[in-house]
Short mmCIF file of C-alpha atoms and ligand atoms in Angstrom, two decimals:
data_model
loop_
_atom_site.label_atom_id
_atom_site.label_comp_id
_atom_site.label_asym_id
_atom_site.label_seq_id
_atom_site.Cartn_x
_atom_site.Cartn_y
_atom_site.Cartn_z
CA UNK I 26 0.60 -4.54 35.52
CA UNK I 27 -0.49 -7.84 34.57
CA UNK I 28 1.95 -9.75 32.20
CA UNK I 29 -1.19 -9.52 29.58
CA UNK I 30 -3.60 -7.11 28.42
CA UNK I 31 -6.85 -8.06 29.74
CA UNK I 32 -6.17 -11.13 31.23
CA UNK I 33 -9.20 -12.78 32.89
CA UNK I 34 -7.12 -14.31 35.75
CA UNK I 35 -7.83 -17.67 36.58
CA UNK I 36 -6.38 -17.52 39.61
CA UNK I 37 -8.17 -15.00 40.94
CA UNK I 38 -10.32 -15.69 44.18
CA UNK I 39 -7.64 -18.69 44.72
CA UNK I 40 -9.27 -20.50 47.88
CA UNK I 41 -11.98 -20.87 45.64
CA UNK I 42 -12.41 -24.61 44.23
CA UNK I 43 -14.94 -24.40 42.13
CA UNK I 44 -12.60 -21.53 39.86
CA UNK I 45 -9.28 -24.31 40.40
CA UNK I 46 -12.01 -26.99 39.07
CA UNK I 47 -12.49 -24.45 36.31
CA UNK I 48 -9.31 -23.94 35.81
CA UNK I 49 -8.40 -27.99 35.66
CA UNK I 50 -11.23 -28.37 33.09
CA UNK I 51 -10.32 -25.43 30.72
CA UNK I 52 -6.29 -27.17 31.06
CA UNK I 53 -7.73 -30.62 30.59
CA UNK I 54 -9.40 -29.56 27.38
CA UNK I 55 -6.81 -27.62 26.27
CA UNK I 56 -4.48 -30.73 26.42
CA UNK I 57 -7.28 -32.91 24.64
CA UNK I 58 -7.66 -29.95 21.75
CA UNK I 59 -3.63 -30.64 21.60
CA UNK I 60 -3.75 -34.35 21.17
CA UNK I 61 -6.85 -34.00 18.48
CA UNK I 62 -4.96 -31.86 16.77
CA UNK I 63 -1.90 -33.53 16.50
CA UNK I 64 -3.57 -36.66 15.74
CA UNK I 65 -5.40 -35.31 12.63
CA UNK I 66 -3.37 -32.54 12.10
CA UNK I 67 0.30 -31.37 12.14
CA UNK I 68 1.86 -33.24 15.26
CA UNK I 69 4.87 -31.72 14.22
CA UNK I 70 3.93 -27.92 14.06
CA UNK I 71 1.80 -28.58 17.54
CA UNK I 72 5.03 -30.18 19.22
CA UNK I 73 7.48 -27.50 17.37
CA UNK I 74 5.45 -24.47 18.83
CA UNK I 75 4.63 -25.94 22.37
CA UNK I 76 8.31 -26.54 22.53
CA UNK I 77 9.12 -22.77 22.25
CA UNK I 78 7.10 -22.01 24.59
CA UNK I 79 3.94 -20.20 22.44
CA UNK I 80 0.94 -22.50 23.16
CA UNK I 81 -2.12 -20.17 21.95
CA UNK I 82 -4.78 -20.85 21.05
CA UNK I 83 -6.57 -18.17 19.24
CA UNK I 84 -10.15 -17.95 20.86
CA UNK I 85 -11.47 -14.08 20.84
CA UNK I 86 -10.12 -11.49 18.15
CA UNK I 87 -11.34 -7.91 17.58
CA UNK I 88 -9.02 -4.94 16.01
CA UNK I 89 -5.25 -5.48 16.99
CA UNK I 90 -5.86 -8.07 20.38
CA UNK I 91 -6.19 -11.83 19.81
CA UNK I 92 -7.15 -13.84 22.99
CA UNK I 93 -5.98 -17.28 23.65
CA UNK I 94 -9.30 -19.42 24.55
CA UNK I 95 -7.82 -19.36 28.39
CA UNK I 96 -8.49 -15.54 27.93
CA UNK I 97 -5.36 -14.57 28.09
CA UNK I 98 -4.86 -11.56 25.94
CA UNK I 99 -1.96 -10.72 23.22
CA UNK I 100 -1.06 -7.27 20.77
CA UNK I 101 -1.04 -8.94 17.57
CA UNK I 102 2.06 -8.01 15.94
CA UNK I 103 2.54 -10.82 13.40
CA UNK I 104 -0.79 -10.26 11.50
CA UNK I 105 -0.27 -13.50 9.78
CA UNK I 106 2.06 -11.56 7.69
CA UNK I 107 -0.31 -8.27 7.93
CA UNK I 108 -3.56 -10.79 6.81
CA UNK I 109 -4.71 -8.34 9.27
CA UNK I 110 -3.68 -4.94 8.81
CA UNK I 111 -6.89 -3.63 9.23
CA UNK I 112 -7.45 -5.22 12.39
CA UNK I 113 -9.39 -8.65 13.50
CA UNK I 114 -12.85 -7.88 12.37
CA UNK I 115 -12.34 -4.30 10.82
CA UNK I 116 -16.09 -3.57 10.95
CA UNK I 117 -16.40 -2.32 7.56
CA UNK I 118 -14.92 -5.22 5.95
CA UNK I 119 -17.01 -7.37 8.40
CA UNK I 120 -20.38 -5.23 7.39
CA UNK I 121 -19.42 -5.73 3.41
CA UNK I 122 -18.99 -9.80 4.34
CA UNK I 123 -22.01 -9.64 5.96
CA UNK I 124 -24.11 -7.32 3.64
CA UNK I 125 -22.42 -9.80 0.21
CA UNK I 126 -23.65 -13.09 1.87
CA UNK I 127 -27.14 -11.97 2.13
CA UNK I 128 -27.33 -11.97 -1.55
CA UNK I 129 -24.11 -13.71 -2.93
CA UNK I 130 -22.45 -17.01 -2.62
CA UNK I 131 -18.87 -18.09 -3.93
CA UNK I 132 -20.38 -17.55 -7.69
CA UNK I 133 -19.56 -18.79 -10.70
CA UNK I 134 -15.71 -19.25 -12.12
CA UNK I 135 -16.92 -19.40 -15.44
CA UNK I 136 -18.77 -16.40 -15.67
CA UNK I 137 -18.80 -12.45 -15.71
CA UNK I 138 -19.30 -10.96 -11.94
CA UNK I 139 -19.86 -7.42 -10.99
CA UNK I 140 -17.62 -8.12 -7.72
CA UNK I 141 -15.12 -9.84 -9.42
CA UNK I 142 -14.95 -6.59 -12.48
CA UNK I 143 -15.10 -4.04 -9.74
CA UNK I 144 -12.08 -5.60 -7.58
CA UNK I 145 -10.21 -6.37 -10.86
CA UNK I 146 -10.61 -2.36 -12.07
CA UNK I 147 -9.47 -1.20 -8.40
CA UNK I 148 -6.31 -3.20 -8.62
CA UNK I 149 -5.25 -2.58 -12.32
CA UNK I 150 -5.98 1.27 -12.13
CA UNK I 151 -4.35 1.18 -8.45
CA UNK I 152 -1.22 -0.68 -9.80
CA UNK I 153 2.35 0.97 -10.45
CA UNK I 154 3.09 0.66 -14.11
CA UNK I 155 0.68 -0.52 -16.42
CA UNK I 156 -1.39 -3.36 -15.49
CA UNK I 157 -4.25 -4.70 -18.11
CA UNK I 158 -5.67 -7.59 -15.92
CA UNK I 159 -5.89 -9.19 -12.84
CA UNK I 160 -6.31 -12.68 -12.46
CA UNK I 161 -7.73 -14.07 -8.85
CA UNK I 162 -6.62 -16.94 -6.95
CA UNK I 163 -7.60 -18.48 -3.15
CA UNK I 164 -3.93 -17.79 -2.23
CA UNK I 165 -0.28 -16.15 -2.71
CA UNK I 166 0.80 -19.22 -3.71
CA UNK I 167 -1.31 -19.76 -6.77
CA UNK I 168 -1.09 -16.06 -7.78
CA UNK I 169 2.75 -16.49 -8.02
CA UNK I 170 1.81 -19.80 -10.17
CA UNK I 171 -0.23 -17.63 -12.33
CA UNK I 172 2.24 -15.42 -12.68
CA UNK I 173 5.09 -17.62 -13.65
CA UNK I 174 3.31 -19.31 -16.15
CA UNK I 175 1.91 -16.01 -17.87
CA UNK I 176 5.98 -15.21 -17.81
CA UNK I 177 6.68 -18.77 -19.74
CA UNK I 178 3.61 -18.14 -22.30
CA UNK I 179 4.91 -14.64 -22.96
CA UNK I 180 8.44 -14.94 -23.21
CA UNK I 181 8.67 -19.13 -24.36
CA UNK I 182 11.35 -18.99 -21.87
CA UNK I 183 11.29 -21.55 -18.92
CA UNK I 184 14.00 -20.28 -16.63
CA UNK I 185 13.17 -18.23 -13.34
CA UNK I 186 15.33 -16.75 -10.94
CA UNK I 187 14.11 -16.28 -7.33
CA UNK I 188 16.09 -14.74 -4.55
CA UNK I 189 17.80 -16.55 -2.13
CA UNK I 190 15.51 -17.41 1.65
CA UNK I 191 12.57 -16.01 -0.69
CA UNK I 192 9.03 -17.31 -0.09
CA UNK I 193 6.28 -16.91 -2.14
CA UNK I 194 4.06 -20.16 -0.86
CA UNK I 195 4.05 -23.93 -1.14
CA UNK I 196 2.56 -24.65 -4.41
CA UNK I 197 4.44 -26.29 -6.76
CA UNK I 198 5.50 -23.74 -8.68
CA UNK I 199 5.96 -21.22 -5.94
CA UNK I 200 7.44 -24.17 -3.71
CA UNK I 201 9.97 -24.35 -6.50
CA UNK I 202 11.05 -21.08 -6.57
CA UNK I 203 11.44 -20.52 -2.75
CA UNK I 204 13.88 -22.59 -0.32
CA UNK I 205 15.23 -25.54 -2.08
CA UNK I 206 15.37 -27.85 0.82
CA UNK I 207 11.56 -27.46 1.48
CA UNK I 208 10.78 -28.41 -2.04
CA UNK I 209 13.21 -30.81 -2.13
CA UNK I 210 11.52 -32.76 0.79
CA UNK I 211 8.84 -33.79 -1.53
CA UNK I 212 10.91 -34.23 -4.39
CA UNK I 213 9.57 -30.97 -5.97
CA UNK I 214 12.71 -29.14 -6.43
CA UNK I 215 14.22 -28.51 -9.79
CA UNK I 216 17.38 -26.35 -9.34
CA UNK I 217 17.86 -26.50 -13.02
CA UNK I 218 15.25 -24.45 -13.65
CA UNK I 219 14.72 -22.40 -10.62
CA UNK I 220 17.60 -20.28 -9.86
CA UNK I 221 18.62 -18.73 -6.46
CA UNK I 222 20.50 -15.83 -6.40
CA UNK I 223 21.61 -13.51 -2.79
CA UNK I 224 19.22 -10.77 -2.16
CA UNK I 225 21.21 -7.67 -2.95
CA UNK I 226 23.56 -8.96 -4.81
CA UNK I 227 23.24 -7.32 -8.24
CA UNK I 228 26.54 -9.37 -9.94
CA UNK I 229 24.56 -12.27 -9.03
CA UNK I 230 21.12 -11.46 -10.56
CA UNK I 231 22.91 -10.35 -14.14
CA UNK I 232 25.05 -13.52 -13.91
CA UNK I 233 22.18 -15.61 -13.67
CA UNK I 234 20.22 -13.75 -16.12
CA UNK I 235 23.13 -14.40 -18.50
CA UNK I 236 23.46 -17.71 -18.20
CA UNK I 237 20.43 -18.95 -19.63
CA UNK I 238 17.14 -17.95 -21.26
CA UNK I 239 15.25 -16.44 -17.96
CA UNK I 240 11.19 -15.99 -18.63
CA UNK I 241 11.28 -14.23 -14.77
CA UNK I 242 12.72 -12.80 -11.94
CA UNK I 243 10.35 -13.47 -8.76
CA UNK I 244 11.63 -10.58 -6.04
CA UNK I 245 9.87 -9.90 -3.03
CA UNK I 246 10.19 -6.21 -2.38
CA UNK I 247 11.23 -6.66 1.04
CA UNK I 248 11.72 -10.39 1.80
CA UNK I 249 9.64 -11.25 5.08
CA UNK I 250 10.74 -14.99 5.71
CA UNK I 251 14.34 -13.83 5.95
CA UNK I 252 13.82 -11.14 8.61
CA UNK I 253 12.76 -8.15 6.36
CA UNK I 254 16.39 -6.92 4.65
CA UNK I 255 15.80 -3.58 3.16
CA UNK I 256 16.32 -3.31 -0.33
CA UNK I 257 20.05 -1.59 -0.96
CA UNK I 258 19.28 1.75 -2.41
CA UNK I 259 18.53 1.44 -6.30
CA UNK I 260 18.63 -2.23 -6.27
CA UNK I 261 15.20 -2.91 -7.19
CA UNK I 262 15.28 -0.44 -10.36
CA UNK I 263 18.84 -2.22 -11.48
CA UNK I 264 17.14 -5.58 -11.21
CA UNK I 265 14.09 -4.13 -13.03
CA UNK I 266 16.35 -2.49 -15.69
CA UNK I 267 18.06 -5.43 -15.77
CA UNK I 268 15.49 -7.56 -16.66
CA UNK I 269 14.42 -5.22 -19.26
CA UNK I 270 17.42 -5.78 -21.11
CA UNK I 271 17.18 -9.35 -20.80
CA UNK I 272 13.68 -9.91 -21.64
CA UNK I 273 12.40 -11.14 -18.62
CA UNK I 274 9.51 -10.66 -16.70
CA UNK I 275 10.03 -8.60 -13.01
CA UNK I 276 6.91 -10.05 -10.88
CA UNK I 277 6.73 -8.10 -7.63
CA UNK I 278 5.43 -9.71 -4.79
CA UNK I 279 3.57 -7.64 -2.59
CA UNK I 280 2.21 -10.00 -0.34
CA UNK I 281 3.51 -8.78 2.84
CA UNK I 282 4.53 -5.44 1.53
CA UNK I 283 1.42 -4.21 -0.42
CA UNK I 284 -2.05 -2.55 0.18
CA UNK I 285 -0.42 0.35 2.68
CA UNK I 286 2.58 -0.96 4.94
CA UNK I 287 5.49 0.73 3.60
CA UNK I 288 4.33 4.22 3.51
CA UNK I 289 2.95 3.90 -0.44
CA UNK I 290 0.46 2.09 -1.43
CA UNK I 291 2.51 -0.73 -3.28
CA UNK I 292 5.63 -1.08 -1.81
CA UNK I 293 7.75 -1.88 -4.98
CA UNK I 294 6.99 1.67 -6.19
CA UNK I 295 8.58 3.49 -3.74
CA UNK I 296 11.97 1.95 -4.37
CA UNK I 297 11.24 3.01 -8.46
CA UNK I 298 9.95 -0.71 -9.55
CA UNK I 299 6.99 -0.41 -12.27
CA UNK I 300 6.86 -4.49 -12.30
CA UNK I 301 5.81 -6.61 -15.47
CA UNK I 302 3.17 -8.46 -12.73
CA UNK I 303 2.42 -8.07 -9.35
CA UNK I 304 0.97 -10.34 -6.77
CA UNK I 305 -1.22 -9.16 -3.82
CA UNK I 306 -2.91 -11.34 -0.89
CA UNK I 307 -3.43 -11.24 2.77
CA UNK I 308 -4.31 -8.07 3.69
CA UNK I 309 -6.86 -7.93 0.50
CA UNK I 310 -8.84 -10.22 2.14
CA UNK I 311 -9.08 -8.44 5.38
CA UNK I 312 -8.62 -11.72 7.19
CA UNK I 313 -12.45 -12.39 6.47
CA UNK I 314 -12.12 -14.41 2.96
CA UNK I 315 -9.45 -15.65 0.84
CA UNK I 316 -8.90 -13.86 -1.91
CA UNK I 317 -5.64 -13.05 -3.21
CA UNK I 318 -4.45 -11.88 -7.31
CA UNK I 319 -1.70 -11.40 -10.05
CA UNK I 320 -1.95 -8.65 -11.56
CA UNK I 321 -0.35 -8.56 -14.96
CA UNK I 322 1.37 -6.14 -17.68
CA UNK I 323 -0.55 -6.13 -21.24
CA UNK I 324 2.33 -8.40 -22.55
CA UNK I 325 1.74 -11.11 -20.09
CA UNK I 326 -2.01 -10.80 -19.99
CA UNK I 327 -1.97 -11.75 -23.61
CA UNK I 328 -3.26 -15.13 -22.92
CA UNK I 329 -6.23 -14.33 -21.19
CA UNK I 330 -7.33 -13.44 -24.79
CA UNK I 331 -6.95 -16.36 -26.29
CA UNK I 332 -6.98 -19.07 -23.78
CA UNK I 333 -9.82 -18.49 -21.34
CA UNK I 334 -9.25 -21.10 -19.40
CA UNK I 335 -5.46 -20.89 -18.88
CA UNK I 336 -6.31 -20.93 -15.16
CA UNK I 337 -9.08 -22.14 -13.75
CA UNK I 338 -10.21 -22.53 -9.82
CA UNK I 339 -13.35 -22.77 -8.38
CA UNK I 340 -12.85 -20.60 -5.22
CA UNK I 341 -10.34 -17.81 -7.38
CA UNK I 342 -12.17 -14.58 -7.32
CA UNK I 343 -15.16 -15.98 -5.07
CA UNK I 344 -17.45 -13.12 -4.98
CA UNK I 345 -17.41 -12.41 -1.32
CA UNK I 346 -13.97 -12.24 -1.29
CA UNK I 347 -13.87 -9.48 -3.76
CA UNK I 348 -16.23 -7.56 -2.04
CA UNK I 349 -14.24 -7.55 0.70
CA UNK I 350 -10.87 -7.28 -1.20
CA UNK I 351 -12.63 -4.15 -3.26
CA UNK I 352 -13.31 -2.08 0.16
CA UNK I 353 -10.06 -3.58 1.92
CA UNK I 354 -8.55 -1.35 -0.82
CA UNK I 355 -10.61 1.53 -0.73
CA UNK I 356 -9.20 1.46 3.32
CA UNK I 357 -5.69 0.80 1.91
CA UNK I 358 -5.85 4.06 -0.49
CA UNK I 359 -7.44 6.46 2.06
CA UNK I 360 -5.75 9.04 3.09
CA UNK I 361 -5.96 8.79 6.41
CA UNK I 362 -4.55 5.46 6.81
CA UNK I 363 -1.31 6.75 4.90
CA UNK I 364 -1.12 9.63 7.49
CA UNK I 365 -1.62 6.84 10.19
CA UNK I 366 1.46 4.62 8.78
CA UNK I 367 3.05 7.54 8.57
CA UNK I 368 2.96 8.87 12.10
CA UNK I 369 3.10 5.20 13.38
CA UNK I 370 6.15 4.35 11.84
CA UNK I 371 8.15 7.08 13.20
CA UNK I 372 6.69 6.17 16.70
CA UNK I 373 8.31 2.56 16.61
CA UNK I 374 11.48 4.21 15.32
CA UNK I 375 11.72 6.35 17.84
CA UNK I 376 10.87 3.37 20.76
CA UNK I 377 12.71 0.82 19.20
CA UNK I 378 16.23 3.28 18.95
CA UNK I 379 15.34 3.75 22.74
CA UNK I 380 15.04 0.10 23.40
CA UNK I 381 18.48 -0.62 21.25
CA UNK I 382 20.20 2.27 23.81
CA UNK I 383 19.18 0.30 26.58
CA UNK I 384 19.20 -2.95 25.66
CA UNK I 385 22.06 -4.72 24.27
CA UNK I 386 20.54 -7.96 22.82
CA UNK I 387 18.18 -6.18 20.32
CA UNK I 388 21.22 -5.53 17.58
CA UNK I 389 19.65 -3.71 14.73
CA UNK I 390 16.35 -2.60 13.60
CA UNK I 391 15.76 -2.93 10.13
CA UNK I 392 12.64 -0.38 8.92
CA UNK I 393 10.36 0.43 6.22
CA UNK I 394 7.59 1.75 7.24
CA UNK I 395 6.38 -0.86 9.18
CA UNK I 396 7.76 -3.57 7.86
CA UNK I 397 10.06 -3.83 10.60
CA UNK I 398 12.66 -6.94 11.92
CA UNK I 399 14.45 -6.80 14.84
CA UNK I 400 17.74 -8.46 14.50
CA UNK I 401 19.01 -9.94 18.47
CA UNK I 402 21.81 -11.34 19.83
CA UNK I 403 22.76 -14.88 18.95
CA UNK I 404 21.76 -17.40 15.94
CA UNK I 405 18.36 -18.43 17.82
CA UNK I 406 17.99 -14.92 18.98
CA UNK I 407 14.44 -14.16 17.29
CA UNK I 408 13.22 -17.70 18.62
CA UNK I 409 13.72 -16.29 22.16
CA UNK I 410 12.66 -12.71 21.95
CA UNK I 411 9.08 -14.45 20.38
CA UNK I 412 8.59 -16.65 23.94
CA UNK I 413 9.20 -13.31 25.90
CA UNK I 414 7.37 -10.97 24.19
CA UNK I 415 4.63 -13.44 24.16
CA UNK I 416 5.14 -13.77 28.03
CA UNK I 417 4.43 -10.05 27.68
CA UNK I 418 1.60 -10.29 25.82
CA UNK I 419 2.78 -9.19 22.12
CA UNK I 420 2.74 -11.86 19.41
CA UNK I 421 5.16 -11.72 16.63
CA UNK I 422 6.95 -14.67 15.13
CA UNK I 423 10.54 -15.30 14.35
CA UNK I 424 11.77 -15.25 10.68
CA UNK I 425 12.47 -19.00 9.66
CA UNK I 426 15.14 -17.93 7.43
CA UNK I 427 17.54 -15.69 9.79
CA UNK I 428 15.90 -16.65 13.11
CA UNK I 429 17.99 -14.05 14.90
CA UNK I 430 15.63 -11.86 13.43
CA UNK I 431 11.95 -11.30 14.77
CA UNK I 432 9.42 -10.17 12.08
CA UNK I 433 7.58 -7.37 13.24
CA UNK I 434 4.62 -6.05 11.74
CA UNK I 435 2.20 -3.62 13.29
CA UNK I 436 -1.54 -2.56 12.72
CA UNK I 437 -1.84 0.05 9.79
CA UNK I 438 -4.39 1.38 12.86
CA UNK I 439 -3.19 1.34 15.99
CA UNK I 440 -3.67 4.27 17.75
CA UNK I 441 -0.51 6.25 19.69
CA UNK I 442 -1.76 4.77 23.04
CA UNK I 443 -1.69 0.88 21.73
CA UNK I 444 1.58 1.60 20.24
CA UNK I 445 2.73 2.71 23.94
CA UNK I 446 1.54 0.22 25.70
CA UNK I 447 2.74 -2.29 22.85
CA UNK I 448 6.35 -0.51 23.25
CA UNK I 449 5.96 -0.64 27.20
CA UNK I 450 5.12 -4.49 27.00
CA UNK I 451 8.32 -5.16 24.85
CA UNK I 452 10.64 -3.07 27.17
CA UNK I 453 9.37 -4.96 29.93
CA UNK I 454 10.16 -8.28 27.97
CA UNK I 455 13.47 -7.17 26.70
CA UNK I 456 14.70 -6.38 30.35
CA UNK I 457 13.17 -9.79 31.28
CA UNK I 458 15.15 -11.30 28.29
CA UNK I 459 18.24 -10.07 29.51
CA UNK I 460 18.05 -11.12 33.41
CA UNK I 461 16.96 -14.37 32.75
CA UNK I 462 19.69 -14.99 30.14
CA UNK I 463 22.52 -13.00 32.00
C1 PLP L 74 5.77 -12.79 0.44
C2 PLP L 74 4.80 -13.90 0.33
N1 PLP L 74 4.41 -14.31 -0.88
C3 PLP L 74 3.53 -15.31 -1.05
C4 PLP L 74 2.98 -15.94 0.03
C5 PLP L 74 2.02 -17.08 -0.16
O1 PLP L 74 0.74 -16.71 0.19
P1 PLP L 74 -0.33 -17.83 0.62
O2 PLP L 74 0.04 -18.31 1.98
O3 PLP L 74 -1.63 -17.09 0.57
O4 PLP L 74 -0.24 -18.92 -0.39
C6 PLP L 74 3.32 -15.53 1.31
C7 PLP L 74 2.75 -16.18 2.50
O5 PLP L 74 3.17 -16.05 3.62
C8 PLP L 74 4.27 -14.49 1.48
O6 PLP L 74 4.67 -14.09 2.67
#
């Protein structure tokens, strides 16, 4: 078997030097794209990537395979954080997109929308709890701004706790409240007012809620930057109760974990959470157009009625975007992808306690549903299970916060045969892994 799915071998028909002249070209301009890129770009994120080894560049994309522009072909396990848990292209969010542009554009911000009412009902009605509104943003990161300030103007309280190696974006506000250093590099942190406490750690949360007046507790139901921790049973609930009695707000963030991948539709719900606010993303935009949304409890939607222009951005709630967002959650809801997450998750459970019995360097599996990290051998362990799976032909990216840990996070679709060849590929890496490192 080749090392990837569907490569289109460039070697193939090696005597022939027109296909090595090909081949020189397609590397020359690859290089080129590199140096653009770093010139007008990130230098730093091209270098940092190159340097571990994963040089794609994304050129095809359809369902669950991405293909680098040299046609080399990859699983796509990452998802960009299950952006895609539909798949690249899900055709029916592609035919909505499609169908919306030939009447819409991005719309109005000021104004009533039937796209933007429609999505907004969906989410409220589809929320755990009781959510009155939704407010839409371009990104996570604004949502979680959003719903930080809705905490401040409810409670008058300017105090928020976050968890420990959480991430919620790189606004300011959400920069804030997730790792200190990275805010602090632009002088944006304020660890006066934006608390970290351990994930987990229950002693910690109340402490901190008792030492000053707390509008909010920001928790990631399962937090993906630090290698996907499961929540210890009941913790949620006692952080939720908790904040009840201290009159803060409990925003969920359901970024990674909403809109299917746990098993429930909202992943916060199945551990007994009813949040004050939520925030969704990604997924809701089926990879096709930004659109991402707080949702938030009748207390902390109280300023929509008086101020209605609390928060204002031109591309929040673009129309296309909820048109897309409204059927990404229609494919979220059905009951057949529920059944799919179902059967899929017990799949991977089942291959990845093989692949623990056999191999030694993949040291714990942590799943729900499938959210799933795989925890390996040594500190930089996730860094260099990423380069061989990617060898492989499987993308998925190490957590930043606990790089032993690889963040894994499959299509809501796959079918049992892409699962087995997606399990075969890994196998096939992990032996790798081990003779090369032995
Ligand atoms: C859990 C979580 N919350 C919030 C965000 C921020 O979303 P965005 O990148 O759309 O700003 C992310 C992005 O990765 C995330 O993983």
């Amino acid at each position: 078997m080749s090392a990837h799915p569907g490569t289109r071998d460039r070697t193939h028909g090696g005597a022939n030097s027109l296909a090595r002249h090909g081949a020189q070209a397609a590397d020359s301009s690859r290089e080129r794209l590199y140096e653009r890129a770093a010139a007008v770009q990130s230098a730093n994120r091209v270098r940092r990537f190159r340097s571990m080894g994963v040089d794609l560049i994304i050129g095809r994309r359809e369902g669950y395979r991405l293909e680098d522009i040299s046609g080399r072909a990859y699983w796509d396990c990452h998802l960009n954080g299950g952006t895609y848990s539909f798949g690249h292209r899900h055709p029916t969010l592609t035919k909505a997109l499609l169908e919306a542009l030939e009447t819409l554009d991005v719309g109005n911000h000021h104004f009533v929308s039937p796209a933007r009412v429609a999505l907004a009902e969906a989410l409220t009605a589809s929320a755990p709890g009781q959510m009155k509104a939704a407010v839409f943003t371009p990104s996570g990161a604004e949502a979680t701004d959003v719903a930080v300030k809705s905490a401040r103007w409810a409670t008058g309280r300017r105090s928020v706790i976050a968890i420990d190696r959480g991430y919620h974006g790189r606004s300011g506000i959400s920069g804030a409240a997730g790792d200190d250093e990275a805010a602090r590099y632009f002088l944006s942190d304020d660890p006066e007012t934006y608390l970290k406490v351990p994930f987990n750690d229950l002693d910690a949360m109340e402490r901190a809620l008792e030492s000053r007046d707390v509008a909010c507790v920001l928790m990631e139901t399962i937090p993906a930057t630090y290698g996907f921790p499961p929540p210890d049973e009941g913790y949620l609930a006692a952080v939720a109760g908790l904040c009840r009695a201290y009159g803060a707000a409990y925003i969920a963030d359901e970024v990674q974990t909403g809109l299917g991948r746990t098993g429930s539709l909202w992943g916060c719900s199945a551990f007994g959470v009813a949040p004050d606010m939520m925030i969704t993303g990604k997924a809701l935009s089926g990879g096709l157009y930004p659109v991402s949304a707080c949702l938030l409890g009748p207390r902390y939607a109280g300023w929509l009625d008086e101020n209605g222009w609390g928060y204002v951005s031109t591309f929040g709630g673009a129309e296309p975007g909820c048109v897309v967002g409204a059927e990404a959650l229609k494919l979220a809801q059905a009951p057949a992808t529920a059944d799919n997450v179902s059967r899929l998750s017990a799949r991977f459970a089942d291959a990845f306690a093989d692949m623990r019995r056999r191999h030694a360097c993949l040291r714990q599996v942590r799943q729900t549903g499938l959210v799933i990290g795989l925890v390996f051998d040594g500190p930089d362990g996730g860094v260099r299970a990423m380069k061989h799976f990617f060898d492989h032909g499987v993308w998925a990216i190490f957590a930043s916060f606990d790089p032993r840990t690889l963040q894994f996070k499959p299509g809501l679709l796959l079918t049992d045969a892409e699962v087995n060849e997606i399990c075969e590929r890994m196998d096939n890496a992990l032996t790798d892994m081990e003779r090369t490192e032995s």
